[in-house]
């Protein structure tokens, strides 16, 4: 009897499913679709409304809108080209380009790129406005620049971010608000164009100490480019839930500049002796030994690379007719006072006496000056070392170097440029108008 009942119920269930199968399947599919629609709605709309995510970030330094750190500008927009960390030119807003007679650059824009205000990027609104450059709109997506003279760094120059009206860019973040005081940016708020309600507010502090104190107080949860992770003898990297990332900043170079017009330092042997007596390693960064960073495709090891030799330095000094009697003055800023003290100790080993002078900026007259320079994306260092340039603070003059610098910025062929800058590094480091000391180590700190 029980067996008959079970068969009856099985038959009844099968009959029900046979009759209602379409309704059951369609209801099941509809239910699944409704479920995922609700989940998507919660994640996309309601969750961002409830959980607004604003990341507070800090940098040290005084910046105008035109001089903001490149990593910030790159998030908001990009140029016709992009420059990789090793100096190679890649496509940006332009899908391709041609170079004729070293002076005519023609760029083909990618289609469908839009500014944050919805306007499409076309040849007419690529508003670089270069001086001494003729701009021609060939068609809607083709733009041409005709230079008065050959200038091979032009391809890295057009990597400058493109902006439309009211700072509308073409990157992943758009500018929502900018707080400016006295021409300098105090803070800038960026919103993610890909993720709803994800924002980033970037604060700028006048000093490294102010930046790290703001991190301690919780004003910002991330700081970038800290020279050390410590402030007032407190090591922030040892705090709980603080993540620390250290890296070598190859866009900056701390150098020891020698005044080549000075009655002592105009002697090449003395400059070489000072250079060779510097330590092989430094605790605050990666030893440099040359003017171009080792991650660049234009880097070349000159014969003097990594030479640190106290005995060789002493031999060079002993061959100088007029011995150095008076202390040599080292000028530097507060930021590099400890670096100057380490250099001072190194030179004591070869019998050179020095005194340190703290200055606020690049002095108009000095014997030795320790300072950090910002390296260009292109290997061109014409403004730093060419004999007729105002920024050649060492007053260095070398006709061979002048010619190499002139050729380096007038020839666009990559392999030829590599050879030119290999010779540039070879002869410049041998002359030692400066000691290329180190690429600074920097720290990014974040609270989890």
CSV table of C-alpha atoms in Angstrom, one decimal:
chain,number,residue,atom,x,y,z
A,1,UNK,CA,0.0,0.0,0.0
A,2,UNK,CA,2.8,2.4,0.9
A,3,UNK,CA,4.5,1.6,-2.4
A,4,UNK,CA,1.4,2.5,-4.3
A,5,UNK,CA,1.2,5.9,-2.5
A,6,UNK,CA,4.8,6.7,-3.4
A,7,UNK,CA,4.2,5.9,-7.0
A,8,UNK,CA,1.1,8.0,-7.0
A,9,UNK,CA,2.9,11.0,-5.6
A,10,UNK,CA,5.8,10.6,-8.0
A,11,UNK,CA,3.4,10.4,-10.9
A,12,UNK,CA,1.6,13.5,-9.6
A,13,UNK,CA,4.9,15.5,-9.4
A,14,UNK,CA,6.0,14.5,-12.8
A,15,UNK,CA,2.6,15.5,-14.3
A,16,UNK,CA,2.8,18.8,-12.6
A,17,UNK,CA,6.3,19.6,-13.8
A,18,UNK,CA,5.3,18.4,-17.3
A,19,UNK,CA,2.4,20.8,-17.4
A,20,UNK,CA,4.1,23.7,-15.7
A,21,UNK,CA,7.7,23.3,-16.9
A,22,UNK,CA,7.8,26.4,-19.1
A,23,UNK,CA,6.4,28.6,-16.3
A,24,UNK,CA,8.9,27.1,-13.7
A,25,UNK,CA,12.0,27.5,-16.0
A,26,UNK,CA,11.0,31.1,-17.0
A,27,UNK,CA,10.4,32.0,-13.4
A,28,UNK,CA,13.7,30.6,-12.4
A,29,UNK,CA,15.6,32.5,-15.1
A,30,UNK,CA,13.7,35.7,-14.2
A,31,UNK,CA,14.5,35.3,-10.6
A,32,UNK,CA,18.2,34.9,-11.3
A,33,UNK,CA,18.2,38.0,-13.5
A,34,UNK,CA,16.4,40.0,-10.9
A,35,UNK,CA,18.8,38.8,-8.2
A,36,UNK,CA,21.9,39.9,-10.2
A,37,UNK,CA,20.2,43.2,-11.2
A,38,UNK,CA,19.6,44.0,-7.5
A,39,UNK,CA,23.2,43.1,-6.6
A,40,UNK,CA,24.5,45.3,-9.5
A,41,UNK,CA,22.2,48.2,-8.5
A,42,UNK,CA,23.4,48.0,-4.9
A,43,UNK,CA,27.1,47.9,-5.9
A,44,UNK,CA,26.8,50.6,-8.6
A,45,UNK,CA,24.4,53.0,-7.1
A,46,UNK,CA,23.4,52.5,-3.5
A,47,UNK,CA,26.7,51.3,-2.1
A,48,UNK,CA,28.7,54.4,-3.5
A,49,UNK,CA,26.0,56.6,-2.0
A,50,UNK,CA,26.4,55.0,1.4
A,51,UNK,CA,30.1,54.4,1.3
A,52,UNK,CA,31.7,57.4,-0.4
A,53,UNK,CA,35.4,56.7,-0.9
A,54,UNK,CA,37.7,59.8,-0.8
A,55,UNK,CA,41.4,59.1,-0.6
A,56,UNK,CA,43.3,61.9,1.1
A,57,UNK,CA,46.8,62.2,-0.3
A,58,UNK,CA,49.8,64.4,0.6
A,59,UNK,CA,52.8,65.8,-1.3
A,60,UNK,CA,55.5,68.2,-0.2
A,61,UNK,CA,56.4,71.3,-2.3
A,62,UNK,CA,54.9,74.4,-3.7
A,63,UNK,CA,53.2,73.9,-7.1
A,64,UNK,CA,51.2,76.0,-9.6
A,65,UNK,CA,48.7,74.3,-11.9
A,66,UNK,CA,51.4,74.3,-14.6
A,67,UNK,CA,54.0,72.6,-12.4
A,68,UNK,CA,52.0,69.9,-10.6
A,69,UNK,CA,53.9,66.6,-10.2
A,70,UNK,CA,53.7,64.7,-13.5
A,71,UNK,CA,52.1,61.6,-11.8
A,72,UNK,CA,49.2,63.8,-10.9
A,73,UNK,CA,48.8,65.4,-14.3
A,74,UNK,CA,49.1,62.0,-16.0
A,75,UNK,CA,46.0,60.8,-14.1
A,76,UNK,CA,44.0,63.7,-15.4
A,77,UNK,CA,45.2,63.8,-19.0
A,78,UNK,CA,48.0,62.8,-21.4
A,79,UNK,CA,49.6,64.1,-24.5
A,80,UNK,CA,50.0,63.1,-28.1
A,81,UNK,CA,52.8,60.8,-27.0
A,82,UNK,CA,53.8,59.2,-23.8
A,83,UNK,CA,57.3,58.7,-22.4
A,84,UNK,CA,58.1,55.5,-20.6
A,85,UNK,CA,60.3,55.4,-17.5
A,86,UNK,CA,63.3,54.3,-19.6
A,87,UNK,CA,62.9,57.2,-22.1
A,88,UNK,CA,61.1,55.5,-25.0
A,89,UNK,CA,58.4,57.3,-26.9
A,90,UNK,CA,55.1,55.5,-27.2
A,91,UNK,CA,51.6,56.4,-28.5
A,92,UNK,CA,49.3,58.7,-26.5
A,93,UNK,CA,46.4,60.5,-28.0
A,94,UNK,CA,48.2,60.1,-31.4
A,95,UNK,CA,48.1,56.6,-32.9
A,96,UNK,CA,51.1,57.4,-35.0
A,97,UNK,CA,53.4,60.1,-36.4
A,98,UNK,CA,55.9,60.9,-39.1
A,99,UNK,CA,59.0,63.2,-39.0
A,100,UNK,CA,60.3,64.9,-42.1
A,101,UNK,CA,63.5,66.9,-42.5
A,102,UNK,CA,64.0,66.9,-38.7
A,103,UNK,CA,61.5,69.8,-38.5
A,104,UNK,CA,58.1,68.7,-39.6
A,105,UNK,CA,56.1,66.5,-37.3
A,106,UNK,CA,52.7,65.1,-38.4
A,107,UNK,CA,50.4,63.3,-35.9
A,108,UNK,CA,47.4,61.1,-36.5
A,109,UNK,CA,44.9,61.3,-33.6
A,110,UNK,CA,43.0,58.3,-32.3
A,111,UNK,CA,39.3,58.5,-33.0
A,112,UNK,CA,36.7,58.7,-30.2
A,113,UNK,CA,38.8,60.3,-27.4
A,114,UNK,CA,36.7,62.7,-25.4
A,115,UNK,CA,37.4,65.3,-22.8
A,116,UNK,CA,35.7,65.1,-19.4
A,117,UNK,CA,33.2,67.7,-20.6
A,118,UNK,CA,32.1,65.4,-23.4
A,119,UNK,CA,33.8,67.3,-26.2
A,120,UNK,CA,35.7,65.1,-28.7
A,121,UNK,CA,39.4,65.5,-29.1
A,122,UNK,CA,40.2,66.7,-32.6
A,123,UNK,CA,43.1,68.5,-34.3
A,124,UNK,CA,41.4,71.9,-33.6
A,125,UNK,CA,41.5,71.5,-29.8
A,126,UNK,CA,45.0,70.2,-29.3
A,127,UNK,CA,46.0,73.5,-27.8
A,128,UNK,CA,49.8,73.3,-27.0
A,129,UNK,CA,50.6,76.8,-28.3
A,130,UNK,CA,54.3,76.3,-28.8
A,131,UNK,CA,56.5,79.3,-29.4
A,132,UNK,CA,58.3,79.5,-32.8
A,133,UNK,CA,56.4,76.5,-34.0
A,134,UNK,CA,53.9,76.7,-36.9
A,135,UNK,CA,50.7,74.6,-36.3
A,136,UNK,CA,48.6,73.2,-39.2
A,137,UNK,CA,45.3,71.4,-39.0
A,138,UNK,CA,45.4,69.0,-41.9
A,139,UNK,CA,42.1,67.4,-41.2
A,140,UNK,CA,39.8,66.5,-38.2
A,141,UNK,CA,42.3,63.9,-36.9
A,142,UNK,CA,45.6,65.1,-38.4
A,143,UNK,CA,47.7,67.9,-37.0
A,144,UNK,CA,51.2,69.1,-38.1
A,145,UNK,CA,53.9,71.1,-36.4
A,146,UNK,CA,56.7,72.8,-38.3
A,147,UNK,CA,59.7,73.8,-36.2
A,148,UNK,CA,62.0,76.7,-37.1
A,149,UNK,CA,65.0,74.5,-36.3
A,150,UNK,CA,65.5,70.7,-35.7
A,151,UNK,CA,64.6,69.7,-32.2
A,152,UNK,CA,64.6,66.0,-31.5
A,153,UNK,CA,63.2,66.2,-27.9
A,154,UNK,CA,60.0,67.5,-29.6
A,155,UNK,CA,58.4,64.0,-29.4
A,156,UNK,CA,58.8,64.1,-25.6
A,157,UNK,CA,57.6,67.7,-25.5
A,158,UNK,CA,54.2,66.8,-27.0
A,159,UNK,CA,53.8,64.2,-24.2
A,160,UNK,CA,52.6,67.2,-22.2
A,161,UNK,CA,49.0,66.6,-21.0
A,162,UNK,CA,46.3,68.0,-23.3
A,163,UNK,CA,43.6,70.1,-21.5
A,164,UNK,CA,40.3,71.5,-22.7
A,165,UNK,CA,38.2,74.2,-21.1
A,166,UNK,CA,38.1,74.4,-17.3
A,167,UNK,CA,40.9,71.8,-16.9
A,168,UNK,CA,38.9,69.1,-18.7
A,169,UNK,CA,41.4,66.3,-19.5
A,170,UNK,CA,41.2,62.9,-21.3
A,171,UNK,CA,42.6,60.7,-18.5
A,172,UNK,CA,41.0,58.4,-15.9
A,173,UNK,CA,40.5,61.2,-13.3
A,174,UNK,CA,38.8,64.6,-13.8
A,175,UNK,CA,39.4,67.8,-11.9
A,176,UNK,CA,36.4,68.5,-9.5
A,177,UNK,CA,37.9,71.3,-7.5
A,178,UNK,CA,41.1,73.3,-7.1
A,179,UNK,CA,42.0,75.4,-4.0
A,180,UNK,CA,44.6,78.0,-5.0
A,181,UNK,CA,46.2,80.6,-2.7
A,182,UNK,CA,48.6,83.2,-4.0
A,183,UNK,CA,49.0,81.4,-7.2
A,184,UNK,CA,50.0,78.1,-5.5
A,185,UNK,CA,47.8,75.0,-5.3
A,186,UNK,CA,46.8,74.1,-1.7
A,187,UNK,CA,44.7,71.1,-2.7
A,188,UNK,CA,43.1,69.5,-5.8
A,189,UNK,CA,40.2,67.1,-5.8
A,190,UNK,CA,40.0,64.5,-8.5
A,191,UNK,CA,37.1,62.1,-9.3
A,192,UNK,CA,37.5,58.7,-11.0
A,193,UNK,CA,35.7,58.6,-14.3
A,194,UNK,CA,35.6,54.8,-14.3
A,195,UNK,CA,34.4,54.2,-10.7
A,196,UNK,CA,31.4,56.1,-9.4
A,197,UNK,CA,32.0,58.3,-6.3
A,198,UNK,CA,35.7,57.3,-6.0
A,199,UNK,CA,37.6,60.5,-5.3
A,200,UNK,CA,41.1,61.6,-4.5
A,201,UNK,CA,41.9,64.8,-2.6
A,202,UNK,CA,45.5,65.8,-2.9
A,203,UNK,CA,47.0,68.3,-0.4
A,204,UNK,CA,50.3,70.1,-0.8
A,205,UNK,CA,52.5,71.0,2.2
A,206,UNK,CA,55.3,73.5,2.2
A,207,UNK,CA,57.9,71.2,3.8
A,208,UNK,CA,58.7,67.6,4.3
A,209,UNK,CA,58.1,67.9,8.1
A,210,UNK,CA,54.6,69.5,7.5
A,211,UNK,CA,53.8,66.6,5.2
A,212,UNK,CA,54.7,63.9,7.7
A,213,UNK,CA,53.0,65.7,10.6
A,214,UNK,CA,49.8,65.8,8.5
A,215,UNK,CA,50.2,62.0,8.1
A,216,UNK,CA,50.6,61.6,11.8
A,217,UNK,CA,47.5,63.6,12.6
A,218,UNK,CA,45.4,61.8,10.1
A,219,UNK,CA,44.8,64.7,7.7
A,220,UNK,CA,46.1,62.5,4.9
A,221,UNK,CA,46.2,58.7,4.7
A,222,UNK,CA,48.9,58.5,2.1
A,223,UNK,CA,52.0,60.6,1.4
A,224,UNK,CA,54.3,60.4,-1.6
A,225,UNK,CA,57.9,61.4,-2.1
A,226,UNK,CA,59.0,61.5,1.6
A,227,UNK,CA,62.8,61.8,1.8
A,228,UNK,CA,62.8,59.8,5.0
A,229,UNK,CA,60.0,58.0,6.9
A,230,UNK,CA,61.0,59.8,10.1
A,231,UNK,CA,59.8,63.1,11.6
A,232,UNK,CA,61.0,64.5,15.0
A,233,UNK,CA,62.8,61.3,15.8
A,234,UNK,CA,59.5,59.3,15.1
A,235,UNK,CA,59.8,56.5,12.6
A,236,UNK,CA,56.5,56.3,10.9
A,237,UNK,CA,57.4,53.1,9.0
A,238,UNK,CA,57.3,51.3,12.3
A,239,UNK,CA,53.7,52.3,13.2
A,240,UNK,CA,51.1,49.6,13.1
A,241,UNK,CA,49.0,49.4,9.9
A,242,UNK,CA,51.4,51.7,8.1
A,243,UNK,CA,52.7,50.3,4.8
A,244,UNK,CA,56.0,51.7,3.5
A,245,UNK,CA,57.3,51.6,0.0
A,246,UNK,CA,60.8,52.8,-0.8
A,247,UNK,CA,62.1,53.4,-4.3
A,248,UNK,CA,64.9,55.2,-6.2
A,249,UNK,CA,63.7,58.4,-7.9
A,250,UNK,CA,65.6,58.5,-11.2
A,251,UNK,CA,63.9,61.8,-12.2
A,252,UNK,CA,66.0,63.7,-9.6
A,253,UNK,CA,69.8,63.8,-9.3
A,254,UNK,CA,71.8,65.2,-6.4
A,255,UNK,CA,75.0,66.7,-7.8
A,256,UNK,CA,78.1,68.5,-6.5
A,257,UNK,CA,78.6,71.4,-8.8
A,258,UNK,CA,82.1,72.9,-9.1
A,259,UNK,CA,82.5,76.5,-10.2
A,260,UNK,CA,84.9,76.1,-13.2
A,261,UNK,CA,85.7,79.8,-13.0
A,262,UNK,CA,87.0,79.5,-9.5
A,263,UNK,CA,90.8,79.9,-9.1
A,264,UNK,CA,91.1,76.5,-7.4
A,265,UNK,CA,88.4,74.5,-9.1
A,266,UNK,CA,89.3,75.5,-12.7
A,267,UNK,CA,91.9,72.8,-12.4
A,268,UNK,CA,90.6,69.6,-13.9
A,269,UNK,CA,92.9,67.4,-11.7
A,270,UNK,CA,91.5,68.9,-8.5
A,271,UNK,CA,87.9,68.3,-9.7
A,272,UNK,CA,88.8,64.7,-10.6
A,273,UNK,CA,90.5,64.2,-7.2
A,274,UNK,CA,87.4,65.5,-5.4
A,275,UNK,CA,85.2,63.2,-7.6
A,276,UNK,CA,87.3,60.0,-7.1
A,277,UNK,CA,87.5,60.5,-3.3
A,278,UNK,CA,83.7,60.3,-2.9
A,279,UNK,CA,82.3,57.0,-1.4
A,280,UNK,CA,81.1,54.2,-3.7
A,281,UNK,CA,77.8,54.0,-1.8
A,282,UNK,CA,75.4,56.4,-0.1
A,283,UNK,CA,72.7,55.6,2.5
A,284,UNK,CA,70.2,58.1,1.1
A,285,UNK,CA,70.0,56.9,-2.5
A,286,UNK,CA,71.7,55.1,-5.4
A,287,UNK,CA,75.1,56.3,-6.3
A,288,UNK,CA,75.0,58.0,-9.7
A,289,UNK,CA,78.4,58.3,-11.3
A,290,UNK,CA,76.9,60.0,-14.4
A,291,UNK,CA,74.3,62.6,-15.6
A,292,UNK,CA,71.9,60.0,-17.1
A,293,UNK,CA,70.0,57.5,-15.0
A,294,UNK,CA,70.8,53.8,-15.4
A,295,UNK,CA,67.2,52.9,-16.3
A,296,UNK,CA,67.4,55.1,-19.5
A,297,UNK,CA,67.9,53.6,-22.9
A,298,UNK,CA,70.4,56.4,-23.4
A,299,UNK,CA,72.5,55.3,-20.4
A,300,UNK,CA,76.1,54.3,-21.1
A,301,UNK,CA,78.9,53.5,-18.7
A,302,UNK,CA,81.8,55.9,-19.2
A,303,UNK,CA,85.4,54.7,-18.4
A,304,UNK,CA,85.3,56.6,-15.0
A,305,UNK,CA,82.1,54.7,-14.0
A,306,UNK,CA,82.2,53.6,-10.3
A,307,UNK,CA,85.8,54.7,-9.8
A,308,UNK,CA,86.3,55.6,-6.2
A,309,UNK,CA,90.0,55.6,-5.3
A,310,UNK,CA,91.5,57.6,-2.4
A,311,UNK,CA,95.1,56.9,-3.5
A,312,UNK,CA,94.4,58.0,-7.1
A,313,UNK,CA,92.8,61.2,-5.7
A,314,UNK,CA,95.9,61.9,-3.6
A,315,UNK,CA,98.2,61.3,-6.6
A,316,UNK,CA,96.2,63.8,-8.7
A,317,UNK,CA,96.4,66.4,-5.9
A,318,UNK,CA,100.1,65.9,-5.5
A,319,UNK,CA,100.7,66.6,-9.2
A,320,UNK,CA,99.1,70.1,-8.8
A,321,UNK,CA,101.7,72.9,-8.8
A,322,UNK,CA,99.9,75.1,-6.3
A,323,UNK,CA,98.6,73.2,-3.3
A,324,UNK,CA,95.2,74.1,-1.8
A,325,UNK,CA,95.8,76.1,1.3
A,326,UNK,CA,92.5,77.7,2.3
A,327,UNK,CA,89.3,75.7,3.1
A,328,UNK,CA,86.9,75.2,0.1
A,329,UNK,CA,83.4,76.5,0.7
A,330,UNK,CA,80.5,74.1,0.2
A,331,UNK,CA,77.2,75.8,-0.3
A,332,UNK,CA,73.9,73.9,0.1
A,333,UNK,CA,70.4,74.2,1.4
A,334,UNK,CA,69.1,72.9,4.8
A,335,UNK,CA,67.8,69.8,3.1
A,336,UNK,CA,71.2,68.7,2.0
A,337,UNK,CA,73.3,69.8,5.0
A,338,UNK,CA,73.9,66.2,6.2
A,339,UNK,CA,74.9,65.3,2.6
A,340,UNK,CA,77.4,68.1,2.7
A,341,UNK,CA,78.8,66.9,6.0
A,342,UNK,CA,79.4,63.4,4.5
A,343,UNK,CA,81.1,64.9,1.5
A,344,UNK,CA,83.2,67.0,3.9
A,345,UNK,CA,84.4,63.9,5.7
A,346,UNK,CA,85.2,62.1,2.4
A,347,UNK,CA,87.4,65.0,1.3
A,348,UNK,CA,89.2,65.1,4.7
A,349,UNK,CA,90.7,61.8,3.7
A,350,UNK,CA,92.7,63.4,0.9
A,351,UNK,CA,93.7,66.4,3.0
A,352,UNK,CA,91.1,68.9,1.6
A,353,UNK,CA,89.6,71.2,4.2
A,354,UNK,CA,86.1,72.6,3.7
A,355,UNK,CA,83.5,74.8,5.4
A,356,UNK,CA,79.8,74.5,4.9
A,357,UNK,CA,77.5,77.5,4.1
A,358,UNK,CA,73.7,77.1,4.2
A,359,UNK,CA,71.9,79.1,1.5
A,360,UNK,CA,68.2,79.4,0.6
A,361,UNK,CA,68.5,79.0,-3.2
A,362,UNK,CA,71.0,78.6,-6.0
A,363,UNK,CA,73.7,81.2,-5.1
A,364,UNK,CA,74.9,83.6,-7.8
A,365,UNK,CA,78.5,82.9,-6.8
A,366,UNK,CA,79.9,79.8,-5.1
A,367,UNK,CA,82.9,77.5,-5.1
A,368,UNK,CA,81.0,74.2,-4.6
A,369,UNK,CA,77.2,73.8,-4.5
A,370,UNK,CA,75.3,70.7,-3.6
A,371,UNK,CA,71.8,70.6,-4.9
A,372,UNK,CA,69.2,68.4,-6.6
A,373,UNK,CA,68.3,68.9,-10.2
A,374,UNK,CA,65.2,67.6,-12.0
A,375,UNK,CA,66.2,65.5,-15.0
A,376,UNK,CA,64.2,65.9,-18.3
A,377,UNK,CA,62.4,62.9,-19.8
A,378,UNK,CA,64.6,63.3,-22.8
A,379,UNK,CA,68.4,62.8,-22.4
A,380,UNK,CA,68.9,66.4,-23.8
A,381,UNK,CA,70.8,68.4,-21.1
A,382,UNK,CA,71.7,71.3,-23.3
A,383,UNK,CA,70.5,74.0,-20.8
A,384,UNK,CA,72.7,72.5,-18.1
A,385,UNK,CA,76.0,72.1,-19.8
A,386,UNK,CA,76.2,74.1,-23.0
A,387,UNK,CA,78.6,77.0,-22.6
A,388,UNK,CA,76.2,79.7,-23.7
A,389,UNK,CA,73.4,78.7,-21.3
A,390,UNK,CA,72.4,80.7,-18.3
A,391,UNK,CA,71.5,77.6,-16.3
A,392,UNK,CA,75.1,76.3,-16.8
A,393,UNK,CA,75.8,77.3,-13.2
A,394,UNK,CA,79.3,75.7,-13.2
A,395,UNK,CA,80.4,78.0,-16.0
A,396,UNK,CA,81.7,74.9,-17.8
A,397,UNK,CA,83.1,75.4,-21.3
A,398,UNK,CA,84.0,72.6,-23.6
A,399,UNK,CA,83.6,72.8,-27.4
A,400,UNK,CA,83.3,69.0,-27.8
A,401,UNK,CA,80.5,68.9,-25.3
A,402,UNK,CA,78.8,71.8,-26.9
A,403,UNK,CA,78.9,70.0,-30.3
A,404,UNK,CA,77.5,66.8,-28.8
A,405,UNK,CA,74.7,68.6,-27.1
A,406,UNK,CA,73.8,70.5,-30.4
A,407,UNK,CA,73.8,67.2,-32.4
A,408,UNK,CA,71.8,65.4,-29.7
A,409,UNK,CA,68.9,67.7,-30.0
A,410,UNK,CA,69.0,68.1,-33.8
A,411,UNK,CA,69.1,64.4,-34.9
A,412,UNK,CA,66.0,62.3,-34.4
A,413,UNK,CA,67.4,58.8,-35.3
A,414,UNK,CA,67.4,56.8,-32.1
A,415,UNK,CA,70.6,54.8,-32.6
A,416,UNK,CA,72.5,57.9,-33.6
A,417,UNK,CA,71.3,59.7,-30.5
A,418,UNK,CA,72.4,56.8,-28.3
A,419,UNK,CA,75.9,57.1,-29.7
A,420,UNK,CA,75.9,60.9,-29.2
A,421,UNK,CA,74.9,60.6,-25.6
A,422,UNK,CA,77.3,57.8,-24.9
A,423,UNK,CA,80.1,60.2,-26.0
A,424,UNK,CA,78.5,63.0,-24.0
A,425,UNK,CA,78.6,60.9,-20.8
A,426,UNK,CA,82.2,59.8,-21.5
A,427,UNK,CA,83.7,63.2,-22.0
A,428,UNK,CA,81.6,65.1,-19.4
A,429,UNK,CA,82.4,62.7,-16.5
A,430,UNK,CA,86.1,62.8,-17.4
A,431,UNK,CA,86.1,66.6,-17.3
A,432,UNK,CA,84.2,66.5,-14.0
A,433,UNK,CA,82.5,69.9,-14.0
A,434,UNK,CA,80.4,68.3,-11.3
A,435,UNK,CA,80.2,65.1,-9.3
A,436,UNK,CA,77.0,63.2,-10.1
A,437,UNK,CA,76.5,62.0,-6.6
A,438,UNK,CA,73.2,60.0,-6.2
A,439,UNK,CA,69.6,59.4,-7.3
A,440,UNK,CA,67.6,59.9,-4.1
A,441,UNK,CA,65.7,57.2,-2.3
A,442,UNK,CA,62.1,58.2,-1.5
A,443,UNK,CA,59.3,56.8,0.5
A,444,UNK,CA,55.5,56.4,0.0
A,445,UNK,CA,53.6,55.8,3.3
A,446,UNK,CA,50.0,54.7,3.6
A,447,UNK,CA,47.7,53.8,6.4
A,448,UNK,CA,45.6,50.6,6.0
